[in-house]
mmCIF file of C-alpha atoms and ligand atoms in Angstrom:
data_model
loop_
_atom_site.group_PDB
_atom_site.id
_atom_site.type_symbol
_atom_site.label_atom_id
_atom_site.label_comp_id
_atom_site.label_asym_id
_atom_site.label_seq_id
_atom_site.Cartn_x
_atom_site.Cartn_y
_atom_site.Cartn_z
ATOM 1 C CA UNK A 1 0.000 0.000 0.000
ATOM 2 C CA UNK A 2 1.347 3.435 -0.926
ATOM 3 C CA UNK A 3 2.135 5.612 2.088
ATOM 4 C CA UNK A 4 -0.245 8.463 2.826
ATOM 5 C CA UNK A 5 2.591 10.625 4.175
ATOM 6 C CA UNK A 6 2.427 14.097 2.613
ATOM 7 C CA UNK A 7 6.058 13.934 1.466
ATOM 8 C CA UNK A 8 5.580 10.624 -0.365
ATOM 9 C CA UNK A 9 2.244 11.608 -1.878
ATOM 10 C CA UNK A 10 3.865 14.754 -3.268
ATOM 11 C CA UNK A 11 6.705 12.713 -4.780
ATOM 12 C CA UNK A 12 4.063 10.572 -6.497
ATOM 13 C CA UNK A 13 2.605 13.743 -8.023
ATOM 14 C CA UNK A 14 -0.449 13.996 -5.731
ATOM 15 C CA UNK A 15 -0.504 17.572 -4.469
ATOM 16 C CA UNK A 16 -2.184 18.415 -1.202
ATOM 17 C CA UNK A 17 -3.030 21.752 0.489
ATOM 18 C CA UNK A 18 0.260 22.031 2.323
ATOM 19 C CA UNK A 19 3.727 22.058 0.726
ATOM 20 C CA UNK A 20 5.957 19.457 2.464
ATOM 21 C CA UNK A 21 9.473 20.515 3.479
ATOM 22 C CA UNK A 22 12.861 19.420 4.773
ATOM 23 C CA UNK A 23 16.309 21.006 4.520
ATOM 24 C CA UNK A 24 19.523 19.553 3.156
ATOM 25 C CA UNK A 25 22.032 19.188 6.034
ATOM 26 C CA UNK A 26 19.198 19.718 8.504
ATOM 27 C CA UNK A 27 21.261 17.808 11.091
ATOM 28 C CA UNK A 28 24.587 19.515 11.661
ATOM 29 C CA UNK A 29 26.865 22.063 13.225
ATOM 30 C CA UNK A 30 24.324 24.919 13.475
ATOM 31 C CA UNK A 31 22.569 22.912 16.232
ATOM 32 C CA UNK A 32 24.156 22.968 19.721
ATOM 33 C CA UNK A 33 22.715 19.512 20.466
ATOM 34 C CA UNK A 34 24.551 18.162 17.378
ATOM 35 C CA UNK A 35 27.845 19.679 18.558
ATOM 36 C CA UNK A 36 27.373 18.073 21.985
ATOM 37 C CA UNK A 37 26.861 14.600 20.516
ATOM 38 C CA UNK A 38 29.721 14.957 18.038
ATOM 39 C CA UNK A 39 32.014 15.801 20.942
ATOM 40 C CA UNK A 40 30.793 12.760 22.834
ATOM 41 C CA UNK A 41 31.284 10.501 19.779
ATOM 42 C CA UNK A 42 34.860 11.737 19.238
ATOM 43 C CA UNK A 43 34.757 12.670 15.557
ATOM 44 C CA UNK A 44 32.367 13.117 12.680
ATOM 45 C CA UNK A 45 33.071 9.618 11.305
ATOM 46 C CA UNK A 46 32.584 8.066 14.753
ATOM 47 C CA UNK A 47 29.200 9.754 14.776
ATOM 48 C CA UNK A 48 28.328 8.290 11.351
ATOM 49 C CA UNK A 49 29.305 4.733 12.400
ATOM 50 C CA UNK A 50 27.614 4.781 15.821
ATOM 51 C CA UNK A 51 23.998 3.809 15.061
ATOM 52 C CA UNK A 52 22.577 5.103 18.337
ATOM 53 C CA UNK A 53 24.238 8.495 17.939
ATOM 54 C CA UNK A 54 23.449 8.734 14.222
ATOM 55 C CA UNK A 55 19.803 7.912 14.975
ATOM 56 C CA UNK A 56 19.651 10.608 17.622
ATOM 57 C CA UNK A 57 21.320 13.220 15.376
ATOM 58 C CA UNK A 58 18.820 12.452 12.590
ATOM 59 C CA UNK A 59 15.923 13.038 14.993
ATOM 60 C CA UNK A 60 17.232 16.320 16.481
ATOM 61 C CA UNK A 61 16.008 18.689 13.741
ATOM 62 C CA UNK A 62 12.658 16.866 13.478
ATOM 63 C CA UNK A 63 11.966 17.559 17.168
ATOM 64 C CA UNK A 64 12.767 21.234 16.825
ATOM 65 C CA UNK A 65 11.183 22.021 13.470
ATOM 66 C CA UNK A 66 8.736 19.188 12.584
ATOM 67 C CA UNK A 67 9.855 18.642 9.000
ATOM 68 C CA UNK A 68 7.978 16.206 6.733
ATOM 69 C CA UNK A 69 11.076 14.104 6.125
ATOM 70 C CA UNK A 70 14.170 13.014 8.014
ATOM 71 C CA UNK A 71 17.379 12.250 6.130
ATOM 72 C CA UNK A 72 19.587 9.458 7.396
ATOM 73 C CA UNK A 73 22.652 10.912 9.130
ATOM 74 C CA UNK A 74 25.778 9.685 7.348
ATOM 75 C CA UNK A 75 28.022 10.981 4.561
ATOM 76 C CA UNK A 76 28.519 10.294 0.865
ATOM 77 C CA UNK A 77 32.175 9.351 1.536
ATOM 78 C CA UNK A 78 31.396 6.220 3.553
ATOM 79 C CA UNK A 79 31.303 4.426 0.170
ATOM 80 C CA UNK A 80 35.009 4.925 -0.687
ATOM 81 C CA UNK A 81 35.802 4.232 2.967
ATOM 82 C CA UNK A 82 33.910 0.908 2.746
ATOM 83 C CA UNK A 83 35.931 0.045 -0.383
ATOM 84 C CA UNK A 84 39.120 0.394 1.665
ATOM 85 C CA UNK A 85 40.188 3.959 0.800
ATOM 86 C CA UNK A 86 41.647 5.978 3.715
ATOM 87 C CA UNK A 87 39.346 8.759 4.903
ATOM 88 C CA UNK A 88 39.616 11.376 7.625
ATOM 89 C CA UNK A 89 37.671 14.562 8.323
ATOM 90 C CA UNK A 90 40.012 17.288 9.494
ATOM 91 C CA UNK A 91 38.566 20.282 11.277
ATOM 92 C CA UNK A 92 38.635 23.292 8.948
ATOM 93 C CA UNK A 93 39.825 21.089 6.024
ATOM 94 C CA UNK A 94 36.880 18.852 5.234
ATOM 95 C CA UNK A 95 37.467 15.317 3.962
ATOM 96 C CA UNK A 96 40.986 14.042 3.210
ATOM 97 C CA UNK A 97 41.533 10.777 1.295
ATOM 98 C CA UNK A 98 44.573 9.014 -0.191
ATOM 99 C CA UNK A 99 43.977 9.650 -3.926
ATOM 100 C CA UNK A 100 42.911 6.765 -6.168
ATOM 101 C CA UNK A 101 44.181 8.101 -9.482
ATOM 102 C CA UNK A 102 45.592 5.156 -11.425
ATOM 103 C CA UNK A 103 44.739 1.550 -12.255
ATOM 104 C CA UNK A 104 46.938 0.051 -9.487
ATOM 105 C CA UNK A 105 45.233 2.075 -6.790
ATOM 106 C CA UNK A 106 41.830 1.342 -8.261
ATOM 107 C CA UNK A 107 42.527 -2.385 -8.281
ATOM 108 C CA UNK A 108 43.655 -2.202 -4.641
ATOM 109 C CA UNK A 109 40.093 -1.288 -3.625
ATOM 110 C CA UNK A 110 37.902 -4.204 -2.592
ATOM 111 C CA UNK A 111 34.200 -4.958 -2.274
ATOM 112 C CA UNK A 112 34.848 -7.840 0.147
ATOM 113 C CA UNK A 113 34.151 -5.902 3.326
ATOM 114 C CA UNK A 114 31.738 -3.384 1.793
ATOM 115 C CA UNK A 115 28.419 -4.303 3.440
ATOM 116 C CA UNK A 116 30.017 -5.291 6.766
ATOM 117 C CA UNK A 117 31.652 -1.882 6.935
ATOM 118 C CA UNK A 118 28.313 -0.206 6.225
ATOM 119 C CA UNK A 119 26.330 -2.328 8.628
ATOM 120 C CA UNK A 120 26.082 0.474 11.244
ATOM 121 C CA UNK A 121 24.474 2.682 8.583
ATOM 122 C CA UNK A 122 21.893 -0.014 7.787
ATOM 123 C CA UNK A 123 21.288 -0.339 11.528
ATOM 124 C CA UNK A 124 20.671 3.436 11.778
ATOM 125 C CA UNK A 125 18.085 3.165 8.992
ATOM 126 C CA UNK A 126 16.321 0.318 10.843
ATOM 127 C CA UNK A 127 16.323 2.264 14.113
ATOM 128 C CA UNK A 128 14.884 5.321 12.414
ATOM 129 C CA UNK A 129 12.145 3.452 10.630
ATOM 130 C CA UNK A 130 10.873 2.443 14.083
ATOM 131 C CA UNK A 131 11.459 5.741 15.892
ATOM 132 C CA UNK A 132 10.240 8.434 13.502
ATOM 133 C CA UNK A 133 6.866 10.105 14.116
ATOM 134 C CA UNK A 134 4.167 8.563 11.898
ATOM 135 C CA UNK A 135 3.872 11.464 9.447
ATOM 136 C CA UNK A 136 7.646 11.816 8.854
ATOM 137 C CA UNK A 137 9.173 10.009 5.856
ATOM 138 C CA UNK A 138 12.680 8.539 5.975
ATOM 139 C CA UNK A 139 15.115 9.515 3.200
ATOM 140 C CA UNK A 140 18.146 7.334 2.487
ATOM 141 C CA UNK A 141 20.905 8.748 0.300
ATOM 142 C CA UNK A 142 24.202 8.322 -1.490
ATOM 143 C CA UNK A 143 26.513 10.481 -3.563
ATOM 144 C CA UNK A 144 26.344 10.073 -7.338
ATOM 145 C CA UNK A 145 29.363 8.308 -8.894
ATOM 146 C CA UNK A 146 30.837 11.479 -10.474
ATOM 147 C CA UNK A 147 30.736 13.476 -7.220
ATOM 148 C CA UNK A 148 32.103 10.616 -5.107
ATOM 149 C CA UNK A 149 34.830 10.069 -7.729
ATOM 150 C CA UNK A 150 35.935 13.719 -7.460
ATOM 151 C CA UNK A 151 36.843 13.117 -3.796
ATOM 152 C CA UNK A 152 38.347 9.675 -4.478
ATOM 153 C CA UNK A 153 40.606 10.948 -7.265
ATOM 154 C CA UNK A 154 41.397 14.436 -5.925
ATOM 155 C CA UNK A 155 41.794 13.270 -2.330
ATOM 156 C CA UNK A 156 39.909 16.324 -1.058
ATOM 157 C CA UNK A 157 37.274 18.866 -2.036
ATOM 158 C CA UNK A 158 38.204 21.321 -4.780
ATOM 159 C CA UNK A 159 36.642 24.270 -6.561
ATOM 160 C CA UNK A 160 36.902 22.975 -10.134
ATOM 161 C CA UNK A 161 37.486 19.187 -9.794
ATOM 162 C CA UNK A 162 40.446 19.638 -12.183
ATOM 163 C CA UNK A 163 42.350 16.481 -11.179
ATOM 164 C CA UNK A 164 39.297 14.321 -11.724
ATOM 165 C CA UNK A 165 38.425 15.950 -15.039
ATOM 166 C CA UNK A 166 42.008 15.426 -16.205
ATOM 167 C CA UNK A 167 41.776 11.731 -15.323
ATOM 168 C CA UNK A 168 38.354 11.442 -17.006
ATOM 169 C CA UNK A 169 39.680 13.027 -20.215
ATOM 170 C CA UNK A 170 43.166 11.435 -20.215
ATOM 171 C CA UNK A 171 42.758 7.958 -18.775
ATOM 172 C CA UNK A 172 39.188 7.308 -19.835
ATOM 173 C CA UNK A 173 39.317 3.543 -19.462
ATOM 174 C CA UNK A 174 40.494 3.548 -15.853
ATOM 175 C CA UNK A 175 38.096 6.325 -14.954
ATOM 176 C CA UNK A 176 35.216 4.429 -16.537
ATOM 177 C CA UNK A 177 36.188 1.386 -14.467
ATOM 178 C CA UNK A 178 36.005 3.530 -11.318
ATOM 179 C CA UNK A 179 32.584 4.922 -12.290
ATOM 180 C CA UNK A 180 31.284 1.406 -13.074
ATOM 181 C CA UNK A 181 32.453 0.177 -9.672
ATOM 182 C CA UNK A 182 30.657 3.107 -8.039
ATOM 183 C CA UNK A 183 27.462 2.392 -10.018
ATOM 184 C CA UNK A 184 27.486 -1.195 -8.707
ATOM 185 C CA UNK A 185 28.216 -0.511 -5.058
ATOM 186 C CA UNK A 186 26.008 2.591 -4.870
ATOM 187 C CA UNK A 187 23.061 0.610 -6.274
ATOM 188 C CA UNK A 188 23.614 -2.163 -3.714
ATOM 189 C CA UNK A 189 24.022 0.326 -0.888
ATOM 190 C CA UNK A 190 20.776 2.144 -1.730
ATOM 191 C CA UNK A 191 18.835 -1.110 -2.199
ATOM 192 C CA UNK A 192 19.939 -2.212 1.284
ATOM 193 C CA UNK A 193 18.831 1.115 2.750
ATOM 194 C CA UNK A 194 15.346 0.481 1.333
ATOM 195 C CA UNK A 195 15.471 -3.116 2.638
ATOM 196 C CA UNK A 196 16.074 -1.624 6.105
ATOM 197 C CA UNK A 197 13.269 0.942 5.949
ATOM 198 C CA UNK A 198 14.261 3.951 3.815
ATOM 199 C CA UNK A 199 11.111 5.186 2.030
ATOM 200 C CA UNK A 200 12.679 7.644 -0.421
ATOM 201 C CA UNK A 201 16.201 7.914 -1.881
ATOM 202 C CA UNK A 202 18.140 11.060 -2.777
ATOM 203 C CA UNK A 203 21.276 10.918 -4.915
ATOM 204 C CA UNK A 204 23.581 13.935 -4.585
ATOM 205 C CA UNK A 205 25.622 14.994 -7.625
ATOM 206 C CA UNK A 206 27.032 18.139 -6.045
ATOM 207 C CA UNK A 207 29.765 18.652 -8.665
ATOM 208 C CA UNK A 208 27.875 17.824 -11.867
ATOM 209 C CA UNK A 209 28.103 21.510 -12.805
ATOM 210 C CA UNK A 210 31.819 21.299 -13.568
ATOM 211 C CA UNK A 211 31.400 19.130 -16.686
ATOM 212 C CA UNK A 212 30.738 20.174 -20.306
ATOM 213 C CA UNK A 213 27.479 18.852 -21.809
ATOM 214 C CA UNK A 214 28.747 15.632 -23.418
ATOM 215 C CA UNK A 215 30.857 14.704 -20.364
ATOM 216 C CA UNK A 216 27.848 15.426 -18.144
ATOM 217 C CA UNK A 217 25.907 12.812 -20.110
ATOM 218 C CA UNK A 218 28.725 10.281 -19.863
ATOM 219 C CA UNK A 219 29.657 10.679 -16.179
ATOM 220 C CA UNK A 220 26.458 11.993 -14.553
ATOM 221 C CA UNK A 221 23.415 10.977 -16.613
ATOM 222 C CA UNK A 222 24.415 7.479 -17.800
ATOM 223 C CA UNK A 223 25.572 6.190 -14.382
ATOM 224 C CA UNK A 224 22.385 7.602 -12.832
ATOM 225 C CA UNK A 225 20.232 5.831 -15.469
ATOM 226 C CA UNK A 226 21.831 2.536 -14.409
ATOM 227 C CA UNK A 227 21.459 3.186 -10.676
ATOM 228 C CA UNK A 228 17.764 4.057 -11.050
ATOM 229 C CA UNK A 229 17.196 0.902 -13.134
ATOM 230 C CA UNK A 230 19.063 -1.279 -10.619
ATOM 231 C CA UNK A 231 17.042 0.085 -7.693
ATOM 232 C CA UNK A 232 13.698 -0.186 -9.492
ATOM 233 C CA UNK A 233 14.431 -3.795 -10.493
ATOM 234 C CA UNK A 234 14.262 -4.611 -6.756
ATOM 235 C CA UNK A 235 12.117 -1.806 -5.332
ATOM 236 C CA UNK A 236 9.918 -0.562 -8.197
ATOM 237 C CA UNK A 237 7.939 1.952 -6.122
ATOM 238 C CA UNK A 238 10.554 3.754 -4.039
ATOM 239 C CA UNK A 239 10.617 7.440 -5.070
ATOM 240 C CA UNK A 240 14.058 8.639 -6.212
ATOM 241 C CA UNK A 241 15.202 12.278 -6.077
ATOM 242 C CA UNK A 242 18.185 13.383 -8.181
ATOM 243 C CA UNK A 243 20.280 16.450 -7.368
ATOM 244 C CA UNK A 244 22.439 17.354 -10.371
ATOM 245 C CA UNK A 245 23.719 20.569 -8.812
ATOM 246 C CA UNK A 246 24.805 23.202 -11.308
ATOM 247 C CA UNK A 247 23.281 21.345 -14.280
ATOM 248 C CA UNK A 248 21.260 24.419 -15.341
ATOM 249 C CA UNK A 249 19.095 23.733 -18.413
ATOM 250 C CA UNK A 250 20.670 20.265 -18.780
ATOM 251 C CA UNK A 251 18.410 19.157 -15.934
ATOM 252 C CA UNK A 252 15.540 18.626 -18.427
ATOM 253 C CA UNK A 253 17.433 15.929 -20.303
ATOM 254 C CA UNK A 254 18.661 14.488 -16.967
ATOM 255 C CA UNK A 255 15.021 13.989 -15.883
ATOM 256 C CA UNK A 256 13.944 12.492 -19.209
ATOM 257 C CA UNK A 257 16.851 10.031 -19.352
ATOM 258 C CA UNK A 258 17.097 8.998 -15.684
ATOM 259 C CA UNK A 259 13.311 8.975 -15.061
ATOM 260 C CA UNK A 260 13.763 10.147 -11.455
ATOM 261 C CA UNK A 261 10.570 11.016 -9.550
ATOM 262 C CA UNK A 262 11.895 14.422 -8.506
ATOM 263 C CA UNK A 263 14.850 16.770 -8.781
ATOM 264 C CA UNK A 264 16.427 19.069 -6.238
ATOM 265 C CA UNK A 265 16.965 22.544 -7.693
ATOM 266 C CA UNK A 266 20.049 24.582 -6.781
ATOM 267 C CA UNK A 267 19.907 28.201 -5.667
ATOM 268 C CA UNK A 268 21.164 29.708 -8.924
ATOM 269 C CA UNK A 269 18.228 28.381 -10.979
ATOM 270 C CA UNK A 270 15.329 30.794 -11.586
ATOM 271 C CA UNK A 271 12.026 29.708 -10.037
ATOM 272 C CA UNK A 272 9.971 30.970 -12.986
ATOM 273 C CA UNK A 273 12.064 28.816 -15.342
ATOM 274 C CA UNK A 274 11.639 25.855 -12.998
ATOM 275 C CA UNK A 275 7.864 26.384 -12.973
ATOM 276 C CA UNK A 276 7.645 26.576 -16.780
ATOM 277 C CA UNK A 277 10.313 24.076 -17.861
ATOM 278 C CA UNK A 278 10.951 21.589 -15.040
ATOM 279 C CA UNK A 279 7.774 21.243 -12.972
ATOM 280 C CA UNK A 280 5.804 19.845 -15.943
ATOM 281 C CA UNK A 281 8.343 16.982 -16.042
ATOM 282 C CA UNK A 282 8.484 15.933 -12.369
ATOM 283 C CA UNK A 283 8.212 17.048 -8.742
ATOM 284 C CA UNK A 284 10.716 19.773 -7.834
ATOM 285 C CA UNK A 285 12.429 20.362 -4.537
ATOM 286 C CA UNK A 286 14.082 23.635 -3.625
ATOM 287 C CA UNK A 287 15.549 26.166 -3.805
ATOM 288 C CA UNK A 288 16.045 28.725 -1.028
ATOM 289 C CA UNK A 289 19.520 30.230 -0.778
ATOM 290 C CA UNK A 290 21.156 28.774 2.386
ATOM 291 C CA UNK A 291 22.838 32.161 2.914
ATOM 292 C CA UNK A 292 19.422 33.854 3.054
ATOM 293 C CA UNK A 293 18.662 31.440 5.887
ATOM 294 C CA UNK A 294 21.609 33.007 7.730
ATOM 295 C CA UNK A 295 20.330 36.535 6.945
ATOM 296 C CA UNK A 296 16.870 35.989 8.444
ATOM 297 C CA UNK A 297 14.188 38.663 9.003
ATOM 298 C CA UNK A 298 11.907 40.169 6.363
ATOM 299 C CA UNK A 299 14.248 39.391 3.401
ATOM 300 C CA UNK A 300 14.151 35.695 4.360
ATOM 301 C CA UNK A 301 10.367 35.775 4.646
ATOM 302 C CA UNK A 302 10.117 37.394 1.199
ATOM 303 C CA UNK A 303 12.461 34.798 -0.314
ATOM 304 C CA UNK A 304 10.345 31.944 1.085
ATOM 305 C CA UNK A 305 7.144 33.469 -0.339
ATOM 306 C CA UNK A 306 8.806 34.135 -3.682
ATOM 307 C CA UNK A 307 9.495 30.408 -4.045
ATOM 308 C CA UNK A 308 6.034 29.372 -2.817
ATOM 309 C CA UNK A 309 4.303 31.862 -5.146
ATOM 310 C CA UNK A 310 6.204 30.544 -8.161
ATOM 311 C CA UNK A 311 5.982 26.804 -7.494
ATOM 312 C CA UNK A 312 2.722 26.289 -5.556
ATOM 313 C CA UNK A 313 0.623 25.356 -8.598
ATOM 314 C CA UNK A 314 2.779 22.363 -9.473
ATOM 315 C CA UNK A 315 4.295 19.490 -7.550
ATOM 316 C CA UNK A 316 6.671 21.085 -5.031
ATOM 317 C CA UNK A 317 8.665 20.152 -1.921
ATOM 318 C CA UNK A 318 10.188 23.137 -0.142
ATOM 319 C CA UNK A 319 13.941 22.848 0.508
ATOM 320 C CA UNK A 320 17.170 24.794 0.179
ATOM 321 C CA UNK A 321 19.312 24.978 -2.961
ATOM 322 C CA UNK A 322 22.195 23.412 -0.975
ATOM 323 C CA UNK A 323 22.959 22.451 2.634
ATOM 324 C CA UNK A 324 22.444 24.524 5.797
ATOM 325 C CA UNK A 325 25.739 26.147 6.786
ATOM 326 C CA UNK A 326 27.146 26.160 10.354
ATOM 327 C CA UNK A 327 26.602 29.940 10.870
ATOM 328 C CA UNK A 328 22.813 29.549 10.489
ATOM 329 C CA UNK A 329 20.785 30.721 13.513
ATOM 330 C CA UNK A 330 18.377 27.892 14.471
ATOM 331 C CA UNK A 331 15.629 30.499 15.035
ATOM 332 C CA UNK A 332 15.717 31.321 11.308
ATOM 333 C CA UNK A 333 15.136 27.652 10.484
ATOM 334 C CA UNK A 334 12.254 27.746 12.953
ATOM 335 C CA UNK A 335 10.776 30.822 11.290
ATOM 336 C CA UNK A 336 10.816 29.201 7.839
ATOM 337 C CA UNK A 337 9.419 25.938 9.223
ATOM 338 C CA UNK A 338 6.548 27.796 10.914
ATOM 339 C CA UNK A 339 5.703 29.654 7.710
ATOM 340 C CA UNK A 340 5.614 26.347 5.811
ATOM 341 C CA UNK A 341 3.566 24.499 8.439
ATOM 342 C CA UNK A 342 0.815 27.119 8.338
ATOM 343 C CA UNK A 343 0.952 27.891 4.590
ATOM 344 C CA UNK A 344 -1.921 26.607 2.439
ATOM 345 C CA UNK A 345 -1.956 26.612 -1.352
HETATM 346 O O1 CP3 B 1 21.553 16.372 5.095
HETATM 347 C C1 CP3 B 1 21.739 15.817 6.209
HETATM 348 O O2 CP3 B 1 21.431 16.349 7.286
HETATM 349 C C2 CP3 B 1 22.251 14.373 6.212
HETATM 350 C C3 CP3 B 1 23.649 14.165 6.363
HETATM 351 C C4 CP3 B 1 24.631 14.540 5.252
HETATM 352 C C5 CP3 B 1 25.958 14.946 5.533
HETATM 353 N N1 CP3 B 1 26.646 15.037 4.370
HETATM 354 C C6 CP3 B 1 26.497 15.183 6.877
HETATM 355 C C7 CP3 B 1 27.750 15.945 7.029
HETATM 356 C C8 CP3 B 1 24.512 14.461 3.862
HETATM 357 C C9 CP3 B 1 23.296 14.122 3.006
HETATM 358 C C10 CP3 B 1 25.810 14.760 3.319
HETATM 359 C C11 CP3 B 1 26.095 14.734 1.876
HETATM 360 C C12 CP3 B 1 27.421 15.154 1.401
HETATM 361 N N2 CP3 B 1 28.629 14.978 1.994
HETATM 362 C C13 CP3 B 1 27.640 15.745 0.134
HETATM 363 C C14 CP3 B 1 26.583 16.027 -0.901
HETATM 364 C C15 CP3 B 1 25.778 17.223 -0.572
HETATM 365 C C16 CP3 B 1 26.554 18.520 -0.592
HETATM 366 O O3 CP3 B 1 26.668 19.099 0.510
HETATM 367 O O4 CP3 B 1 27.027 18.916 -1.650
HETATM 368 C C17 CP3 B 1 29.026 15.973 0.012
HETATM 369 C C18 CP3 B 1 29.723 16.627 -1.168
HETATM 370 C C19 CP3 B 1 29.641 15.478 1.194
HETATM 371 C C20 CP3 B 1 31.098 15.410 1.505
HETATM 372 C C21 CP3 B 1 31.422 16.209 2.706
HETATM 373 N N3 CP3 B 1 31.043 15.861 3.981
HETATM 374 C C22 CP3 B 1 32.161 17.401 2.766
HETATM 375 C C23 CP3 B 1 32.752 18.133 1.579
HETATM 376 C C24 CP3 B 1 32.224 17.764 4.107
HETATM 377 C C25 CP3 B 1 33.004 18.911 4.684
HETATM 378 C C26 CP3 B 1 32.294 20.200 4.532
HETATM 379 C C27 CP3 B 1 31.621 20.557 5.802
HETATM 380 O O5 CP3 B 1 30.483 21.015 5.762
HETATM 381 O O6 CP3 B 1 32.271 20.399 6.849
HETATM 382 C C28 CP3 B 1 31.474 16.802 4.853
HETATM 383 C C29 CP3 B 1 31.262 16.793 6.319
HETATM 384 C C30 CP3 B 1 29.866 16.663 6.802
HETATM 385 N N4 CP3 B 1 28.895 15.858 6.275
HETATM 386 C C31 CP3 B 1 29.340 17.308 7.959
HETATM 387 C C32 CP3 B 1 28.023 16.862 8.113
HETATM 388 C C33 CP3 B 1 27.058 17.202 9.205
HETATM 389 C C34 CP3 B 1 30.111 18.234 8.874
HETATM 390 C C35 CP3 B 1 30.988 17.391 9.724
HETATM 391 C C36 CP3 B 1 31.266 17.984 11.076
HETATM 392 O O7 CP3 B 1 30.462 17.756 12.004
HETATM 393 O O8 CP3 B 1 32.293 18.663 11.212
#
């Protein structure tokens, strides 16, 4: 039986009076209760791999703000970690990995311990599916192969993903082998999340905007087509949300080819264009500027209404265009949540 949760109904294209909402990175450093638990856990990765703590951190924003969906607390980089790549999160640096940038290093990775390594994440999903309030949907997630590959190859975050683009253009065969591996393990990982109780999946392609159009098709669209097919072969009804950040107008072809149920829209995309060109194709999620959420006050209120006014007549889930940043005052998140809870189309 299809769920009657507002979030899931909206993803199936059945609009209701209220617009459902959640925020990317809704659990995180802007919340004092998150900082307290992270300190207790030891590090960010310890938090991700401790199911009790990760469950609690996932629930924290729901208690404060009553969103329509909770997103599993984890990170996209647990996949390379589970394949045996070194990973550390350094304060002020972000993720640091030992680069996998040639065939020898790629062949040194192994799937043997993959699901055992990720077992705490599956356990978190199971815990959450029992603990969430009845009306709140549980989102599982993974990074898309291209975005995960940019960290695996570059060894850290970068502004232009140059090292990874060089590998993709120069050593195409090896890079394709890496992407194919990621398609396989990401599909398995997401299928297991649904097995354990995830009701919706979101796939983050945060760096898809750095590729020219034909490379975007090869490294972002085609792998995503396969992942969606692999998931639907096992779980035909689970709604899938794609987030090809920075794709601009290429998002139309992304939707048509991948056949996702919904797309997340980044902040730079115009809401009137989304209404006219994207909303007729699928449900859209977005796209408040996370920096406006730091600003607060009347400008924030206007920005929220601007998005609602433009997207309310189609299938819409309110969200940000990217994740909440640590400087965000929790009371601003509360203000936006209260507007959305009382808003009617
Ligand atoms: O949205 C949520 O609340 C769920 C949890 C979640 C995290 N990361 C927790 C996190 C999700 C869905 C992610 C996705 C993620 N992780 C992406 C894709 C989305 C995006 O933001 O573009 C990417 C690229 C990553 C990789 C990553 N993780 C980076 C680059 C960083 C460092 C930057 C930063 O904000 O510190 C992380 C760390 C990270 N992931 C934190 C959290 C809460 C901060 C860790 C800390 O507590 O210090």
